Amino acid sequence: MMPQRVRLQLEAAAQHPTSIIGCQVRREPPDSTERYTRWINQLAPDQLLTQVFTSNGPTVIMPTWFCSRAWFSHVGPFDEGGQGVPEDLLFFHNHLRKGGGVIRVDQSLLLYRYHPNAATRSVLETTIWTHRVRFLEERVLPHWAAFTIWNAGRQGRRLYRSLTAEARRKVVAFCDVDEKKIRKGFYCYEDSQERPKPRVPILHFRAARPPFVICVKLVSVRCSHSRGHASTVRLVQAPVVGSQTSDMQPDIHALGLGRLRGAAGYGERWSPLSGGRPGCRRRPPWRPHKMGCTSVK
């Protein structure tokens, strides 16, 4: 860490005694997780709370955390379950449940080393997904009478199947831009024990109504320490008004929930679903994914 880190974060913690104080980072090697590093360093102050549902994990990363011992004791301790437990994500969620804030000192105060054998990679993507969906159901969905899932493809359907029965009943539609999916007209949840089985309409996104949970790949990129598709799925604000909102996101009409695959994701995890293994390989040029959601800002 940089020599001024403790002083600057202590000053911020004195002003925000119930907050986790993070900072910007410098990556080593510099090009190891370019997308993830940009996300760490460039989130706006309000996004430190509104981006907590993405696949990237805590909006200020654990190696940068600084807080008072009194607040740590109030929130903690860490889950000591061992390998495979996302103890930072669990602590971060509990911190937010207790009304904690999130502050970032906008200076690079930490050299954050990329390590291909880091223990964080032992955390399964399915474990992270489950915790994120449960947190979404706890913090947001109780405030919505109904919502639309943006993406009628695999990730959108996965989200629908992952929800509790009560939350699934709030899904009024899927929306998409893929004409084949839209022509199909509906998604039938075949594994449901309900009779008749739920059939959820599939609409063109222009016909869909907020609020949305956005669950899509935005772009594919090339990274020197990863291969496969890197999918940025983030919490965004849609150009709509009048939707119901949660107490945690007073101005948010669309929540991003999905998976970031490859080394740019939560803890630089390499998802087994993305194929292959991490490494430096030459790849053809990438093109923007068709689910770019250009209508959402």
mmCIF file with all atom_site columns, C-alpha atoms in Angstrom, residues 33-215:
data_model
loop_
_atom_site.group_PDB
_atom_site.id
_atom_site.type_symbol
_atom_site.label_atom_id
_atom_site.label_alt_id
_atom_site.label_comp_id
_atom_site.label_asym_id
_atom_site.label_entity_id
_atom_site.label_seq_id
_atom_site.pdbx_PDB_ins_code
_atom_site.Cartn_x
_atom_site.Cartn_y
_atom_site.Cartn_z
_atom_site.occupancy
_atom_site.B_iso_or_equiv
_atom_site.pdbx_formal_charge
_atom_site.auth_seq_id
_atom_site.auth_comp_id
_atom_site.auth_asym_id
_atom_site.auth_atom_id
_atom_site.pdbx_PDB_model_num
ATOM 1   C CA . THR A 1 33  ? -7.788  -7.216  -15.592 1.00 0.00 ? 33  THR A CA 1
ATOM 2   C CA . GLU A 1 34  ? -8.334  -3.988  -17.472 1.00 0.00 ? 34  GLU A CA 1
ATOM 3   C CA . ARG A 1 35  ? -12.135 -4.006  -17.486 1.00 0.00 ? 35  ARG A CA 1
ATOM 4   C CA . TYR A 1 36  ? -12.451 -4.977  -13.832 1.00 0.00 ? 36  TYR A CA 1
ATOM 5   C CA . THR A 1 37  ? -9.840  -2.396  -12.803 1.00 0.00 ? 37  THR A CA 1
ATOM 6   C CA . ARG A 1 38  ? -11.734 0.348   -14.644 1.00 0.00 ? 38  ARG A CA 1
ATOM 7   C CA . TRP A 1 39  ? -14.892 -0.719  -12.832 1.00 0.00 ? 39  TRP A CA 1
ATOM 8   C CA . ILE A 1 40  ? -13.103 -0.585  -9.447  1.00 0.00 ? 40  ILE A CA 1
ATOM 9   C CA . ASN A 1 41  ? -11.661 2.859   -10.067 1.00 0.00 ? 41  ASN A CA 1
ATOM 10  C CA . GLN A 1 42  ? -14.353 4.681   -12.029 1.00 0.00 ? 42  GLN A CA 1
ATOM 11  C CA . LEU A 1 43  ? -17.674 3.979   -10.310 1.00 0.00 ? 43  LEU A CA 1
ATOM 12  C CA . ALA A 1 44  ? -19.428 7.226   -9.423  1.00 0.00 ? 44  ALA A CA 1
ATOM 13  C CA . PRO A 1 45  ? -20.187 7.775   -5.715  1.00 0.00 ? 45  PRO A CA 1
ATOM 14  C CA . ASP A 1 46  ? -23.859 6.831   -6.123  1.00 0.00 ? 46  ASP A CA 1
ATOM 15  C CA . GLN A 1 47  ? -22.898 3.688   -8.048  1.00 0.00 ? 47  GLN A CA 1
ATOM 16  C CA . LEU A 1 48  ? -21.009 2.372   -5.018  1.00 0.00 ? 48  LEU A CA 1
ATOM 17  C CA . LEU A 1 49  ? -24.489 1.433   -3.742  1.00 0.00 ? 49  LEU A CA 1
ATOM 18  C CA . THR A 1 50  ? -26.421 0.930   -6.967  1.00 0.00 ? 50  THR A CA 1
ATOM 19  C CA . GLN A 1 51  ? -23.909 -1.513  -8.502  1.00 0.00 ? 51  GLN A CA 1
ATOM 20  C CA . VAL A 1 52  ? -23.894 -3.970  -5.597  1.00 0.00 ? 52  VAL A CA 1
ATOM 21  C CA . PHE A 1 53  ? -25.935 -6.577  -7.513  1.00 0.00 ? 53  PHE A CA 1
ATOM 22  C CA . THR A 1 54  ? -23.466 -7.095  -10.369 1.00 0.00 ? 54  THR A CA 1
ATOM 23  C CA . SER A 1 55  ? -21.190 -10.077 -10.801 1.00 0.00 ? 55  SER A CA 1
ATOM 24  C CA . ASN A 1 56  ? -18.115 -8.024  -9.894  1.00 0.00 ? 56  ASN A CA 1
ATOM 25  C CA . GLY A 1 57  ? -18.709 -8.347  -6.169  1.00 0.00 ? 57  GLY A CA 1
ATOM 26  C CA . PRO A 1 58  ? -18.275 -5.542  -3.598  1.00 0.00 ? 58  PRO A CA 1
ATOM 27  C CA . THR A 1 59  ? -18.066 -2.104  -5.204  1.00 0.00 ? 59  THR A CA 1
ATOM 28  C CA . VAL A 1 60  ? -14.984 -1.312  -3.144  1.00 0.00 ? 60  VAL A CA 1
ATOM 29  C CA . ILE A 1 61  ? -12.734 -4.350  -3.181  1.00 0.00 ? 61  ILE A CA 1
ATOM 30  C CA . MET A 1 62  ? -11.769 -6.039  0.046   1.00 0.00 ? 62  MET A CA 1
ATOM 31  C CA . PRO A 1 63  ? -7.973  -5.357  -0.099  1.00 0.00 ? 63  PRO A CA 1
ATOM 32  C CA . THR A 1 64  ? -8.804  -1.630  0.065   1.00 0.00 ? 64  THR A CA 1
ATOM 33  C CA . TRP A 1 65  ? -11.248 -1.784  2.995   1.00 0.00 ? 65  TRP A CA 1
ATOM 34  C CA . PHE A 1 66  ? -10.815 0.488   6.006   1.00 0.00 ? 66  PHE A CA 1
ATOM 35  C CA . CYS A 1 67  ? -13.324 1.003   8.820   1.00 0.00 ? 67  CYS A CA 1
ATOM 36  C CA . SER A 1 68  ? -13.494 1.540   12.566  1.00 0.00 ? 68  SER A CA 1
ATOM 37  C CA . ARG A 1 69  ? -13.122 -1.497  14.808  1.00 0.00 ? 69  ARG A CA 1
ATOM 38  C CA . ALA A 1 70  ? -16.454 -0.643  16.439  1.00 0.00 ? 70  ALA A CA 1
ATOM 39  C CA . TRP A 1 71  ? -18.239 -0.822  13.075  1.00 0.00 ? 71  TRP A CA 1
ATOM 40  C CA . PHE A 1 72  ? -16.409 -4.002  12.081  1.00 0.00 ? 72  PHE A CA 1
ATOM 41  C CA . SER A 1 73  ? -17.509 -5.649  15.334  1.00 0.00 ? 73  SER A CA 1
ATOM 42  C CA . HIS A 1 74  ? -21.072 -4.487  14.732  1.00 0.00 ? 74  HIS A CA 1
ATOM 43  C CA . VAL A 1 75  ? -21.164 -6.010  11.250  1.00 0.00 ? 75  VAL A CA 1
ATOM 44  C CA . GLY A 1 76  ? -18.793 -8.959  11.528  1.00 0.00 ? 76  GLY A CA 1
ATOM 45  C CA . PRO A 1 77  ? -17.084 -11.194 12.000  1.00 0.00 ? 77  PRO A CA 1
ATOM 46  C CA . PHE A 1 78  ? -16.061 -12.674 8.672   1.00 0.00 ? 78  PHE A CA 1
ATOM 47  C CA . ASP A 1 79  ? -17.425 -16.077 7.749   1.00 0.00 ? 79  ASP A CA 1
ATOM 48  C CA . GLU A 1 80  ? -14.534 -18.449 8.484   1.00 0.00 ? 80  GLU A CA 1
ATOM 49  C CA . GLY A 1 81  ? -15.996 -21.333 6.495   1.00 0.00 ? 81  GLY A CA 1
ATOM 50  C CA . GLY A 1 82  ? -12.756 -21.678 4.556   1.00 0.00 ? 82  GLY A CA 1
ATOM 51  C CA . GLN A 1 83  ? -12.046 -22.298 0.908   1.00 0.00 ? 83  GLN A CA 1
ATOM 52  C CA . GLY A 1 84  ? -14.993 -21.705 -1.388  1.00 0.00 ? 84  GLY A CA 1
ATOM 53  C CA . VAL A 1 85  ? -16.720 -19.172 0.911   1.00 0.00 ? 85  VAL A CA 1
ATOM 54  C CA . PRO A 1 86  ? -16.999 -15.592 -0.494  1.00 0.00 ? 86  PRO A CA 1
ATOM 55  C CA . GLU A 1 87  ? -16.371 -14.054 2.925   1.00 0.00 ? 87  GLU A CA 1
ATOM 56  C CA . ASP A 1 88  ? -15.905 -10.533 1.556   1.00 0.00 ? 88  ASP A CA 1
ATOM 57  C CA . LEU A 1 89  ? -19.225 -10.583 -0.322  1.00 0.00 ? 89  LEU A CA 1
ATOM 58  C CA . LEU A 1 90  ? -21.071 -11.966 2.719   1.00 0.00 ? 90  LEU A CA 1
ATOM 59  C CA . PHE A 1 91  ? -19.558 -9.313  4.991   1.00 0.00 ? 91  PHE A CA 1
ATOM 60  C CA . PHE A 1 92  ? -20.349 -6.594  2.442   1.00 0.00 ? 92  PHE A CA 1
ATOM 61  C CA . HIS A 1 93  ? -23.985 -7.686  2.183   1.00 0.00 ? 93  HIS A CA 1
ATOM 62  C CA . ASN A 1 94  ? -24.293 -7.748  5.972   1.00 0.00 ? 94  ASN A CA 1
ATOM 63  C CA . HIS A 1 95  ? -22.711 -4.298  6.146   1.00 0.00 ? 95  HIS A CA 1
ATOM 64  C CA . LEU A 1 96  ? -25.390 -2.959  3.778   1.00 0.00 ? 96  LEU A CA 1
ATOM 65  C CA . ARG A 1 97  ? -28.166 -4.716  5.711   1.00 0.00 ? 97  ARG A CA 1
ATOM 66  C CA . LYS A 1 98  ? -27.072 -2.832  8.824   1.00 0.00 ? 98  LYS A CA 1
ATOM 67  C CA . GLY A 1 99  ? -27.255 0.497   7.020   1.00 0.00 ? 99  GLY A CA 1
ATOM 68  C CA . GLY A 1 100 ? -23.562 0.919   6.306   1.00 0.00 ? 100 GLY A CA 1
ATOM 69  C CA . GLY A 1 101 ? -22.298 3.311   3.656   1.00 0.00 ? 101 GLY A CA 1
ATOM 70  C CA . VAL A 1 102 ? -19.655 2.868   0.966   1.00 0.00 ? 102 VAL A CA 1
ATOM 71  C CA . ILE A 1 103 ? -17.012 5.551   0.355   1.00 0.00 ? 103 ILE A CA 1
ATOM 72  C CA . ARG A 1 104 ? -14.003 5.513   -1.966  1.00 0.00 ? 104 ARG A CA 1
ATOM 73  C CA . VAL A 1 105 ? -10.925 7.714   -1.633  1.00 0.00 ? 105 VAL A CA 1
ATOM 74  C CA . ASP A 1 106 ? -10.249 8.685   -5.223  1.00 0.00 ? 106 ASP A CA 1
ATOM 75  C CA . GLN A 1 107 ? -6.528  8.155   -5.154  1.00 0.00 ? 107 GLN A CA 1
ATOM 76  C CA . SER A 1 108 ? -4.590  5.024   -6.084  1.00 0.00 ? 108 SER A CA 1
ATOM 77  C CA . LEU A 1 109 ? -3.468  3.866   -2.646  1.00 0.00 ? 109 LEU A CA 1
ATOM 78  C CA . LEU A 1 110 ? -2.934  0.157   -3.286  1.00 0.00 ? 110 LEU A CA 1
ATOM 79  C CA . LEU A 1 111 ? -0.941  -2.000  -5.684  1.00 0.00 ? 111 LEU A CA 1
ATOM 80  C CA . TYR A 1 112 ? -3.325  -4.877  -6.382  1.00 0.00 ? 112 TYR A CA 1
ATOM 81  C CA . ARG A 1 113 ? -1.428  -7.899  -7.682  1.00 0.00 ? 113 ARG A CA 1
ATOM 82  C CA . TYR A 1 114 ? -3.041  -10.355 -10.084 1.00 0.00 ? 114 TYR A CA 1
ATOM 83  C CA . HIS A 1 115 ? -2.324  -13.929 -8.963  1.00 0.00 ? 115 HIS A CA 1
ATOM 84  C CA . PRO A 1 116 ? -3.556  -16.765 -11.204 1.00 0.00 ? 116 PRO A CA 1
ATOM 85  C CA . ASN A 1 117 ? -3.684  -19.169 -8.234  1.00 0.00 ? 117 ASN A CA 1
ATOM 86  C CA . ALA A 1 118 ? -5.423  -16.810 -5.815  1.00 0.00 ? 118 ALA A CA 1
ATOM 87  C CA . ALA A 1 119 ? -7.735  -18.464 -3.298  1.00 0.00 ? 119 ALA A CA 1
ATOM 88  C CA . THR A 1 120 ? -10.645 -16.319 -4.475  1.00 0.00 ? 120 THR A CA 1
ATOM 89  C CA . ARG A 1 121 ? -10.816 -18.457 -7.603  1.00 0.00 ? 121 ARG A CA 1
ATOM 90  C CA . SER A 1 122 ? -11.917 -21.383 -5.454  1.00 0.00 ? 122 SER A CA 1
ATOM 91  C CA . VAL A 1 123 ? -15.296 -19.680 -4.985  1.00 0.00 ? 123 VAL A CA 1
ATOM 92  C CA . LEU A 1 124 ? -17.726 -21.221 -7.449  1.00 0.00 ? 124 LEU A CA 1
ATOM 93  C CA . GLU A 1 125 ? -19.647 -18.952 -9.790  1.00 0.00 ? 125 GLU A CA 1
ATOM 94  C CA . THR A 1 126 ? -22.846 -20.736 -8.740  1.00 0.00 ? 126 THR A CA 1
ATOM 95  C CA . THR A 1 127 ? -22.155 -19.809 -5.105  1.00 0.00 ? 127 THR A CA 1
ATOM 96  C CA . ILE A 1 128 ? -21.786 -16.130 -5.998  1.00 0.00 ? 128 ILE A CA 1
ATOM 97  C CA . TRP A 1 129 ? -24.901 -16.274 -8.166  1.00 0.00 ? 129 TRP A CA 1
ATOM 98  C CA . THR A 1 130 ? -27.000 -17.750 -5.356  1.00 0.00 ? 130 THR A CA 1
ATOM 99  C CA . HIS A 1 131 ? -25.920 -15.094 -2.850  1.00 0.00 ? 131 HIS A CA 1
ATOM 100 C CA . ARG A 1 132 ? -26.601 -12.308 -5.341  1.00 0.00 ? 132 ARG A CA 1
ATOM 101 C CA . VAL A 1 133 ? -30.080 -13.553 -6.226  1.00 0.00 ? 133 VAL A CA 1
ATOM 102 C CA . ARG A 1 134 ? -31.016 -13.957 -2.561  1.00 0.00 ? 134 ARG A CA 1
ATOM 103 C CA . PHE A 1 135 ? -29.753 -10.427 -1.825  1.00 0.00 ? 135 PHE A CA 1
ATOM 104 C CA . LEU A 1 136 ? -31.790 -9.066  -4.748  1.00 0.00 ? 136 LEU A CA 1
ATOM 105 C CA . GLU A 1 137 ? -34.888 -10.842 -3.433  1.00 0.00 ? 137 GLU A CA 1
ATOM 106 C CA . GLU A 1 138 ? -34.271 -9.485  0.043   1.00 0.00 ? 138 GLU A CA 1
ATOM 107 C CA . ARG A 1 139 ? -33.406 -5.860  -0.759  1.00 0.00 ? 139 ARG A CA 1
ATOM 108 C CA . VAL A 1 140 ? -35.283 -4.972  -3.942  1.00 0.00 ? 140 VAL A CA 1
ATOM 109 C CA . LEU A 1 141 ? -38.046 -7.317  -5.045  1.00 0.00 ? 141 LEU A CA 1
ATOM 110 C CA . PRO A 1 142 ? -40.249 -6.820  -1.934  1.00 0.00 ? 142 PRO A CA 1
ATOM 111 C CA . HIS A 1 143 ? -40.658 -3.204  -3.078  1.00 0.00 ? 143 HIS A CA 1
ATOM 112 C CA . TRP A 1 144 ? -41.835 -4.160  -6.570  1.00 0.00 ? 144 TRP A CA 1
ATOM 113 C CA . ALA A 1 145 ? -45.316 -5.506  -7.272  1.00 0.00 ? 145 ALA A CA 1
ATOM 114 C CA . ALA A 1 146 ? -44.135 -6.730  -10.689 1.00 0.00 ? 146 ALA A CA 1
ATOM 115 C CA . PHE A 1 147 ? -41.047 -6.530  -12.902 1.00 0.00 ? 147 PHE A CA 1
ATOM 116 C CA . THR A 1 148 ? -39.650 -7.508  -16.299 1.00 0.00 ? 148 THR A CA 1
ATOM 117 C CA . ILE A 1 149 ? -36.520 -9.592  -16.928 1.00 0.00 ? 149 ILE A CA 1
ATOM 118 C CA . TRP A 1 150 ? -34.477 -8.078  -19.739 1.00 0.00 ? 150 TRP A CA 1
ATOM 119 C CA . ASN A 1 151 ? -33.180 -11.115 -21.657 1.00 0.00 ? 151 ASN A CA 1
ATOM 120 C CA . ALA A 1 152 ? -35.229 -14.094 -22.763 1.00 0.00 ? 152 ALA A CA 1
ATOM 121 C CA . GLY A 1 153 ? -32.056 -16.103 -23.313 1.00 0.00 ? 153 GLY A CA 1
ATOM 122 C CA . ARG A 1 154 ? -30.116 -18.433 -21.064 1.00 0.00 ? 154 ARG A CA 1
ATOM 123 C CA . GLN A 1 155 ? -29.140 -15.940 -18.361 1.00 0.00 ? 155 GLN A CA 1
ATOM 124 C CA . GLY A 1 156 ? -32.605 -14.425 -18.122 1.00 0.00 ? 156 GLY A CA 1
ATOM 125 C CA . ARG A 1 157 ? -34.217 -17.844 -17.849 1.00 0.00 ? 157 ARG A CA 1
ATOM 126 C CA . ARG A 1 158 ? -31.612 -18.856 -15.284 1.00 0.00 ? 158 ARG A CA 1
ATOM 127 C CA . LEU A 1 159 ? -32.545 -15.858 -13.166 1.00 0.00 ? 159 LEU A CA 1
ATOM 128 C CA . TYR A 1 160 ? -36.238 -16.724 -13.406 1.00 0.00 ? 160 TYR A CA 1
ATOM 129 C CA . ARG A 1 161 ? -35.607 -20.333 -12.347 1.00 0.00 ? 161 ARG A CA 1
ATOM 130 C CA . SER A 1 162 ? -33.366 -19.160 -9.464  1.00 0.00 ? 162 SER A CA 1
ATOM 131 C CA . LEU A 1 163 ? -36.069 -17.000 -7.906  1.00 0.00 ? 163 LEU A CA 1
ATOM 132 C CA . THR A 1 164 ? -38.369 -18.200 -5.168  1.00 0.00 ? 164 THR A CA 1
ATOM 133 C CA . ALA A 1 165 ? -41.907 -19.083 -6.217  1.00 0.00 ? 165 ALA A CA 1
ATOM 134 C CA . GLU A 1 166 ? -43.177 -15.831 -4.720  1.00 0.00 ? 166 GLU A CA 1
ATOM 135 C CA . ALA A 1 167 ? -40.659 -13.758 -6.684  1.00 0.00 ? 167 ALA A CA 1
ATOM 136 C CA . ARG A 1 168 ? -41.341 -15.684 -9.922  1.00 0.00 ? 168 ARG A CA 1
ATOM 137 C CA . ARG A 1 169 ? -44.990 -14.722 -9.699  1.00 0.00 ? 169 ARG A CA 1
ATOM 138 C CA . LYS A 1 170 ? -43.938 -11.060 -9.921  1.00 0.00 ? 170 LYS A CA 1
ATOM 139 C CA . VAL A 1 171 ? -42.272 -11.589 -13.326 1.00 0.00 ? 171 VAL A CA 1
ATOM 140 C CA . VAL A 1 172 ? -44.784 -10.214 -15.827 1.00 0.00 ? 172 VAL A CA 1
ATOM 141 C CA . ALA A 1 173 ? -42.607 -10.647 -18.927 1.00 0.00 ? 173 ALA A CA 1
ATOM 142 C CA . PHE A 1 174 ? -39.229 -11.216 -20.496 1.00 0.00 ? 174 PHE A CA 1
ATOM 143 C CA . CYS A 1 175 ? -38.060 -8.667  -23.050 1.00 0.00 ? 175 CYS A CA 1
ATOM 144 C CA . ASP A 1 176 ? -35.507 -9.058  -25.799 1.00 0.00 ? 176 ASP A CA 1
ATOM 145 C CA . VAL A 1 177 ? -34.307 -7.827  -29.180 1.00 0.00 ? 177 VAL A CA 1
ATOM 146 C CA . ASP A 1 178 ? -33.930 -11.293 -30.730 1.00 0.00 ? 178 ASP A CA 1
ATOM 147 C CA . GLU A 1 179 ? -36.793 -11.739 -33.193 1.00 0.00 ? 179 GLU A CA 1
ATOM 148 C CA . LYS A 1 180 ? -36.729 -15.535 -32.893 1.00 0.00 ? 180 LYS A CA 1
ATOM 149 C CA . LYS A 1 181 ? -37.266 -15.369 -29.145 1.00 0.00 ? 181 LYS A CA 1
ATOM 150 C CA . ILE A 1 182 ? -39.955 -12.722 -29.517 1.00 0.00 ? 182 ILE A CA 1
ATOM 151 C CA . ARG A 1 183 ? -41.804 -14.761 -32.165 1.00 0.00 ? 183 ARG A CA 1
ATOM 152 C CA . LYS A 1 184 ? -41.917 -17.707 -29.792 1.00 0.00 ? 184 LYS A CA 1
ATOM 153 C CA . GLY A 1 185 ? -44.188 -15.541 -27.672 1.00 0.00 ? 185 GLY A CA 1
ATOM 154 C CA . PHE A 1 186 ? -43.623 -17.004 -24.208 1.00 0.00 ? 186 PHE A CA 1
ATOM 155 C CA . TYR A 1 187 ? -41.296 -18.958 -21.934 1.00 0.00 ? 187 TYR A CA 1
ATOM 156 C CA . CYS A 1 188 ? -42.739 -22.056 -20.262 1.00 0.00 ? 188 CYS A CA 1
ATOM 157 C CA . TYR A 1 189 ? -41.120 -23.081 -16.975 1.00 0.00 ? 189 TYR A CA 1
ATOM 158 C CA . GLU A 1 190 ? -41.205 -26.842 -17.531 1.00 0.00 ? 190 GLU A CA 1
ATOM 159 C CA . ASP A 1 191 ? -39.675 -27.747 -14.137 1.00 0.00 ? 191 ASP A CA 1
ATOM 160 C CA . SER A 1 192 ? -42.386 -25.969 -12.189 1.00 0.00 ? 192 SER A CA 1
ATOM 161 C CA . GLN A 1 193 ? -44.582 -28.011 -9.886  1.00 0.00 ? 193 GLN A CA 1
ATOM 162 C CA . GLU A 1 194 ? -47.460 -25.619 -10.565 1.00 0.00 ? 194 GLU A CA 1
ATOM 163 C CA . ARG A 1 195 ? -50.351 -26.649 -12.787 1.00 0.00 ? 195 ARG A CA 1
ATOM 164 C CA . PRO A 1 196 ? -50.740 -25.264 -15.321 1.00 0.00 ? 196 PRO A CA 1
ATOM 165 C CA . LYS A 1 197 ? -47.034 -24.574 -15.777 1.00 0.00 ? 197 LYS A CA 1
ATOM 166 C CA . PRO A 1 198 ? -46.158 -20.856 -15.770 1.00 0.00 ? 198 PRO A CA 1
ATOM 167 C CA . ARG A 1 199 ? -45.966 -19.255 -19.222 1.00 0.00 ? 199 ARG A CA 1
ATOM 168 C CA . VAL A 1 200 ? -44.255 -15.863 -19.212 1.00 0.00 ? 200 VAL A CA 1
ATOM 169 C CA . PRO A 1 201 ? -44.699 -13.570 -22.261 1.00 0.00 ? 201 PRO A CA 1
ATOM 170 C CA . ILE A 1 202 ? -41.644 -12.565 -24.317 1.00 0.00 ? 202 ILE A CA 1
ATOM 171 C CA . LEU A 1 203 ? -41.913 -8.991  -25.588 1.00 0.00 ? 203 LEU A CA 1
ATOM 172 C CA . HIS A 1 204 ? -39.865 -6.648  -27.703 1.00 0.00 ? 204 HIS A CA 1
ATOM 173 C CA . PHE A 1 205 ? -38.042 -4.353  -25.309 1.00 0.00 ? 205 PHE A CA 1
ATOM 174 C CA . ARG A 1 206 ? -39.950 -1.323  -26.640 1.00 0.00 ? 206 ARG A CA 1
ATOM 175 C CA . ALA A 1 207 ? -43.195 -2.923  -25.525 1.00 0.00 ? 207 ALA A CA 1
ATOM 176 C CA . ALA A 1 208 ? -41.930 -3.876  -22.075 1.00 0.00 ? 208 ALA A CA 1
ATOM 177 C CA . ARG A 1 209 ? -42.661 -1.904  -18.938 1.00 0.00 ? 209 ARG A CA 1
ATOM 178 C CA . PRO A 1 210 ? -40.331 -1.111  -16.024 1.00 0.00 ? 210 PRO A CA 1
ATOM 179 C CA . PRO A 1 211 ? -38.962 -1.899  -13.573 1.00 0.00 ? 211 PRO A CA 1
ATOM 180 C CA . PHE A 1 212 ? -36.410 -4.214  -15.202 1.00 0.00 ? 212 PHE A CA 1
ATOM 181 C CA . VAL A 1 213 ? -33.813 -6.660  -13.996 1.00 0.00 ? 213 VAL A CA 1
ATOM 182 C CA . ILE A 1 214 ? -31.223 -6.551  -16.778 1.00 0.00 ? 214 ILE A CA 1
ATOM 183 C CA . CYS A 1 215 ? -29.397 -9.794  -17.300 1.00 0.00 ? 215 CYS A CA 1
#
